[in-house]
PDB file of C-alpha atoms in Angstrom:
ATOM      1  CA  MET C  24      -6.190 120.781 125.672  1.00 49.00           C
ATOM      2  CA  LYS C  25      -8.995 120.306 128.090  1.00 56.00           C
ATOM      3  CA  LYS C  26      -7.504 122.761 130.503  1.00 57.00           C
ATOM      4  CA  LYS C  27      -8.016 125.731 128.049  1.00 57.00           C
ATOM      5  CA  PRO C  28     -11.802 125.523 127.832  1.00 54.00           C
ATOM      6  CA  LEU C  29     -12.372 125.263 131.463  1.00 51.00           C
ATOM      7  CA  LEU C  30      -9.880 128.169 131.914  1.00 50.00           C
ATOM      8  CA  VAL C  31     -11.811 130.267 129.612  1.00 49.00           C
ATOM      9  CA  GLY C  32     -15.195 129.360 131.451  1.00 47.00           C
ATOM     10  CA  LEU C  33     -13.745 130.239 134.700  1.00 48.00           C
ATOM     11  CA  CYS C  34     -12.499 133.607 133.433  1.00 46.00           C
ATOM     12  CA  SER C  35     -15.614 134.263 132.130  1.00 48.00           C
ATOM     13  CA  LEU C  36     -17.522 133.331 135.066  1.00 45.00           C
ATOM     14  CA  SER C  37     -15.302 135.469 137.223  1.00 48.00           C
ATOM     15  CA  ILE C  38     -15.931 138.617 135.034  1.00 50.00           C
ATOM     16  CA  THR C  39     -19.573 138.137 134.778  1.00 45.00           C
ATOM     17  CA  LEU C  40     -19.855 137.911 138.854  1.00 45.00           C
ATOM     18  CA  ALA C  41     -17.470 140.617 139.303  1.00 47.00           C
ATOM     19  CA  SER C  42     -19.385 142.981 136.899  1.00 43.00           C
ATOM     20  CA  GLY C  43     -22.593 141.962 138.807  1.00 46.00           C
ATOM     21  CA  CYS C  44     -21.134 142.911 142.117  1.00 45.00           C
ATOM     22  CA  THR C  45     -20.012 146.292 141.430  1.00 40.00           C
ATOM     23  CA  THR C  46     -23.707 147.714 140.948  1.00 44.00           C
ATOM     24  CA  LYS C  47     -23.726 149.761 143.831  1.00 48.00           C
ATOM     25  CA  GLN C  48     -27.079 150.241 145.776  1.00 51.00           C
ATOM     26  CA  GLU C  49     -28.507 152.673 148.299  1.00 57.00           C
ATOM     27  CA  HIS C  50     -30.271 151.799 151.536  1.00 70.00           C
ATOM     28  CA  ILE C  51     -33.057 154.164 152.410  1.00 77.00           C
ATOM     29  CA  SER C  52     -35.565 153.852 155.232  1.00 79.00           C
ATOM     30  CA  VAL C  53     -39.202 155.113 154.711  1.00 83.00           C
ATOM     31  CA  GLN C  54     -42.092 155.249 157.140  1.00 83.00           C
ATOM     32  CA  LYS C  55     -45.548 156.076 155.931  1.00 87.00           C
ATOM     33  CA  TYR C  56     -48.339 157.730 157.987  1.00 88.00           C
ATOM     34  CA  GLU C  57     -51.410 155.694 158.002  1.00 86.00           C
ATOM     35  CA  GLY C  58     -54.381 156.380 160.482  1.00 82.00           C
ATOM     36  CA  LYS C  59     -52.714 157.475 163.825  1.00 83.00           C
ATOM     37  CA  HIS C  60     -49.426 155.971 163.431  1.00 84.00           C
ATOM     38  CA  TYR C  61     -46.235 155.749 161.151  1.00 83.00           C
ATOM     39  CA  LYS C  62     -45.870 152.396 159.693  1.00 82.00           C
ATOM     40  CA  PHE C  63     -42.234 151.277 158.699  1.00 77.00           C
ATOM     41  CA  GLU C  64     -43.054 150.749 155.075  1.00 64.00           C
ATOM     42  CA  ALA C  65     -39.871 149.972 153.783  1.00 61.00           C
ATOM     43  CA  TYR C  66     -35.987 149.532 154.072  1.00 59.00           C
ATOM     44  CA  LYS C  67     -35.477 149.788 150.287  1.00 58.00           C
ATOM     45  CA  LYS C  68     -32.259 147.816 149.784  1.00 56.00           C
ATOM     46  CA  LYS C  69     -32.456 147.456 145.915  1.00 58.00           C
ATOM     47  CA  ILE C  70     -32.302 151.124 144.830  1.00 62.00           C
ATOM     48  CA  GLU C  71     -30.038 152.191 142.126  1.00 63.00           C
ATOM     49  CA  MET C  72     -27.729 154.532 143.015  1.00 65.00           C
ATOM     50  CA  GLY C  73     -28.469 156.906 140.251  1.00 69.00           C
ATOM     51  CA  LYS C  74     -31.960 157.112 141.776  1.00 72.00           C
ATOM     52  CA  THR C  75     -30.896 157.984 145.224  1.00 76.00           C
ATOM     53  CA  GLU C  76     -28.163 160.416 143.961  1.00 82.00           C
ATOM     54  CA  LYS C  77     -30.802 162.231 142.123  1.00 86.00           C
ATOM     55  CA  THR C  78     -32.998 162.463 145.234  1.00 86.00           C
ATOM     56  CA  LYS C  79     -29.955 163.613 147.398  1.00 87.00           C
ATOM     57  CA  GLU C  80     -29.104 166.016 144.715  1.00 91.00           C
ATOM     58  CA  ILE C  81     -32.804 167.718 144.606  1.00 93.00           C
ATOM     59  CA  VAL C  82     -32.689 167.847 148.593  1.00 92.00           C
ATOM     60  CA  ARG C  83     -29.044 169.068 148.766  1.00 90.00           C
ATOM     61  CA  ASN C  84     -29.805 171.896 146.242  1.00 94.00           C
ATOM     62  CA  ALA C  85     -33.221 172.966 147.306  1.00 94.00           C
ATOM     63  CA  ASP C  86     -33.922 176.377 148.345  1.00 95.00           C
ATOM     64  CA  TRP C  87     -34.464 175.741 152.033  1.00 95.00           C
ATOM     65  CA  GLU C  88     -36.181 178.482 154.244  1.00 95.00           C
ATOM     66  CA  GLU C  89     -36.019 178.827 158.073  1.00 94.00           C
ATOM     67  CA  PHE C  90     -39.376 177.353 159.316  1.00 88.00           C
ATOM     68  CA  ALA C  91     -41.381 176.729 162.411  1.00 89.00           C
ATOM     69  CA  LEU C  92     -43.735 173.831 162.226  1.00 87.00           C
ATOM     70  CA  GLU C  93     -47.175 174.991 164.102  1.00 87.00           C
ATOM     71  CA  LYS C  94     -48.319 172.585 166.750  1.00 85.00           C
ATOM     72  CA  ASP C  95     -51.639 171.734 165.110  1.00 84.00           C
ATOM     73  CA  HIS C  96     -49.947 170.985 161.664  1.00 85.00           C
ATOM     74  CA  SER C  97     -50.719 167.616 160.124  1.00 89.00           C
ATOM     75  CA  LYS C  98     -48.372 164.920 160.486  1.00 90.00           C
ATOM     76  CA  ALA C  99     -46.179 164.081 157.449  1.00 92.00           C
ATOM     77  CA  ASP C 100     -47.415 161.719 154.773  1.00 92.00           C
ATOM     78  CA  PHE C 101     -43.844 160.151 154.569  1.00 92.00           C
ATOM     79  CA  ILE C 102     -40.707 160.098 156.644  1.00 91.00           C
ATOM     80  CA  PHE C 103     -37.427 159.242 155.242  1.00 89.00           C
ATOM     81  CA  TYR C 104     -33.637 159.027 155.388  1.00 86.00           C
ATOM     82  CA  PHE C 105     -30.599 157.746 153.737  1.00 82.00           C
ATOM     83  CA  ASN C 106     -28.997 155.099 156.028  1.00 76.00           C
ATOM     84  CA  ASP C 107     -25.327 155.746 154.868  1.00 71.00           C
ATOM     85  CA  GLU C 108     -25.602 159.048 156.264  1.00 64.00           C
ATOM     86  CA  LYS C 109     -25.678 157.385 159.866  1.00 61.00           C
ATOM     87  CA  ASN C 110     -21.951 156.539 159.064  1.00 56.00           C
ATOM     88  CA  GLU C 111     -20.952 159.962 157.925  1.00 58.00           C
ATOM     89  CA  GLY C 112     -22.174 161.471 161.408  1.00 64.00           C
ATOM     90  CA  GLY C 113     -24.955 163.811 160.238  1.00 73.00           C
ATOM     91  CA  ILE C 114     -28.088 162.390 159.255  1.00 82.00           C
ATOM     92  CA  SER C 115     -30.865 164.258 158.016  1.00 86.00           C
ATOM     93  CA  VAL C 116     -34.522 163.111 158.628  1.00 91.00           C
ATOM     94  CA  TYR C 117     -36.798 164.265 155.699  1.00 93.00           C
ATOM     95  CA  TYR C 118     -40.637 164.771 156.574  1.00 94.00           C
ATOM     96  CA  VAL C 119     -42.723 164.874 153.331  1.00 95.00           C
ATOM     97  CA  TRP C 120     -46.098 166.147 152.868  1.00 95.00           C
ATOM     98  CA  VAL C 121     -47.832 165.586 149.518  1.00 94.00           C
ATOM     99  CA  ASN C 122     -50.189 167.929 148.091  1.00 91.00           C
ATOM    100  CA  THR C 123     -52.365 165.686 145.826  1.00 82.00           C
ATOM    101  CA  ASP C 124     -54.197 168.220 144.146  1.00 83.00           C
ATOM    102  CA  GLU C 125     -51.263 169.764 142.321  1.00 82.00           C
ATOM    103  CA  ASN C 126     -48.759 166.694 142.831  1.00 85.00           C
ATOM    104  CA  ILE C 127     -46.470 168.867 144.945  1.00 94.00           C
ATOM    105  CA  VAL C 128     -44.211 167.880 147.641  1.00 95.00           C
ATOM    106  CA  GLU C 129     -43.313 169.848 150.632  1.00 95.00           C
ATOM    107  CA  LEU C 130     -40.292 168.805 152.825  1.00 95.00           C
ATOM    108  CA  THR C 131     -39.063 169.840 156.284  1.00 95.00           C
ATOM    109  CA  LYS C 132     -35.862 168.584 157.751  1.00 91.00           C
ATOM    110  CA  ASP C 133     -33.737 169.224 160.925  1.00 84.00           C
ATOM    111  CA  GLU C 134     -36.676 168.909 163.334  1.00 86.00           C
ATOM    112  CA  HIS C 135     -39.021 171.004 161.040  1.00 89.00           C
ATOM    113  CA  SER C 136     -36.563 174.135 161.304  1.00 91.00           C
ATOM    114  CA  GLN C 137     -36.217 174.010 157.395  1.00 94.00           C
ATOM    115  CA  TYR C 138     -38.921 173.940 154.769  1.00 95.00           C
ATOM    116  CA  VAL C 139     -39.054 173.612 150.940  1.00 96.00           C
ATOM    117  CA  GLN C 140     -41.841 173.214 148.539  1.00 95.00           C
ATOM    118  CA  LEU C 141     -40.653 171.374 145.278  1.00 96.00           C
ATOM    119  CA  ASN C 142     -41.442 171.727 141.752  1.00 95.00           C
ATOM    120  CA  ARG C 143     -43.656 169.234 139.956  1.00 94.00           C
ATOM    121  CA  LYS C 144     -40.658 167.457 138.302  1.00 94.00           C
ATOM    122  CA  ASP C 145     -38.785 167.039 141.637  1.00 95.00           C
ATOM    123  CA  SER C 146     -41.646 166.157 143.375  1.00 94.00           C
ATOM    124  CA  GLU C 147     -42.416 163.201 141.105  1.00 93.00           C
ATOM    125  CA  ILE C 148     -38.846 161.885 141.599  1.00 90.00           C
ATOM    126  CA  ILE C 149     -39.302 161.972 145.307  1.00 90.00           C
ATOM    127  CA  LEU C 150     -42.587 160.315 145.173  1.00 89.00           C
ATOM    128  CA  ARG C 151     -41.385 157.672 142.975  1.00 85.00           C
ATOM    129  CA  LEU C 152     -38.429 156.830 145.460  1.00 83.00           C
ATOM    130  CA  LEU C 153     -40.806 156.772 148.531  1.00 82.00           C
ATOM    131  CA  ASN C 154     -43.600 154.460 146.573  1.00 76.00           C
TER     132      ASN C 154
END
């Protein structure tokens, strides 16, 4: 008789722990330009998959153009990459310039050989992830 409440309690605890452990999280590395150097701002461990998946979808579906960065171009405001791509063999590093007047984000990738300017909605999503 005393074993039944104990068994029910253990089952409940197991279910609670199992459901809590299934929340997938994404790891992202972010560097912010401050002064003359980039400062490693965050290795964000607790980002929900939904947020990073949306960001990945934005950069994957962006209308990238061929691009050549001028030598005297200003440094990017942020640099970020998704750490899970390291294991897949092809990591893309994204360089982010923020146009604060219009809240628009401009990105380059692949050693600045590709460029895109995002719309305001997508820019807000990227900025929320980086800040």
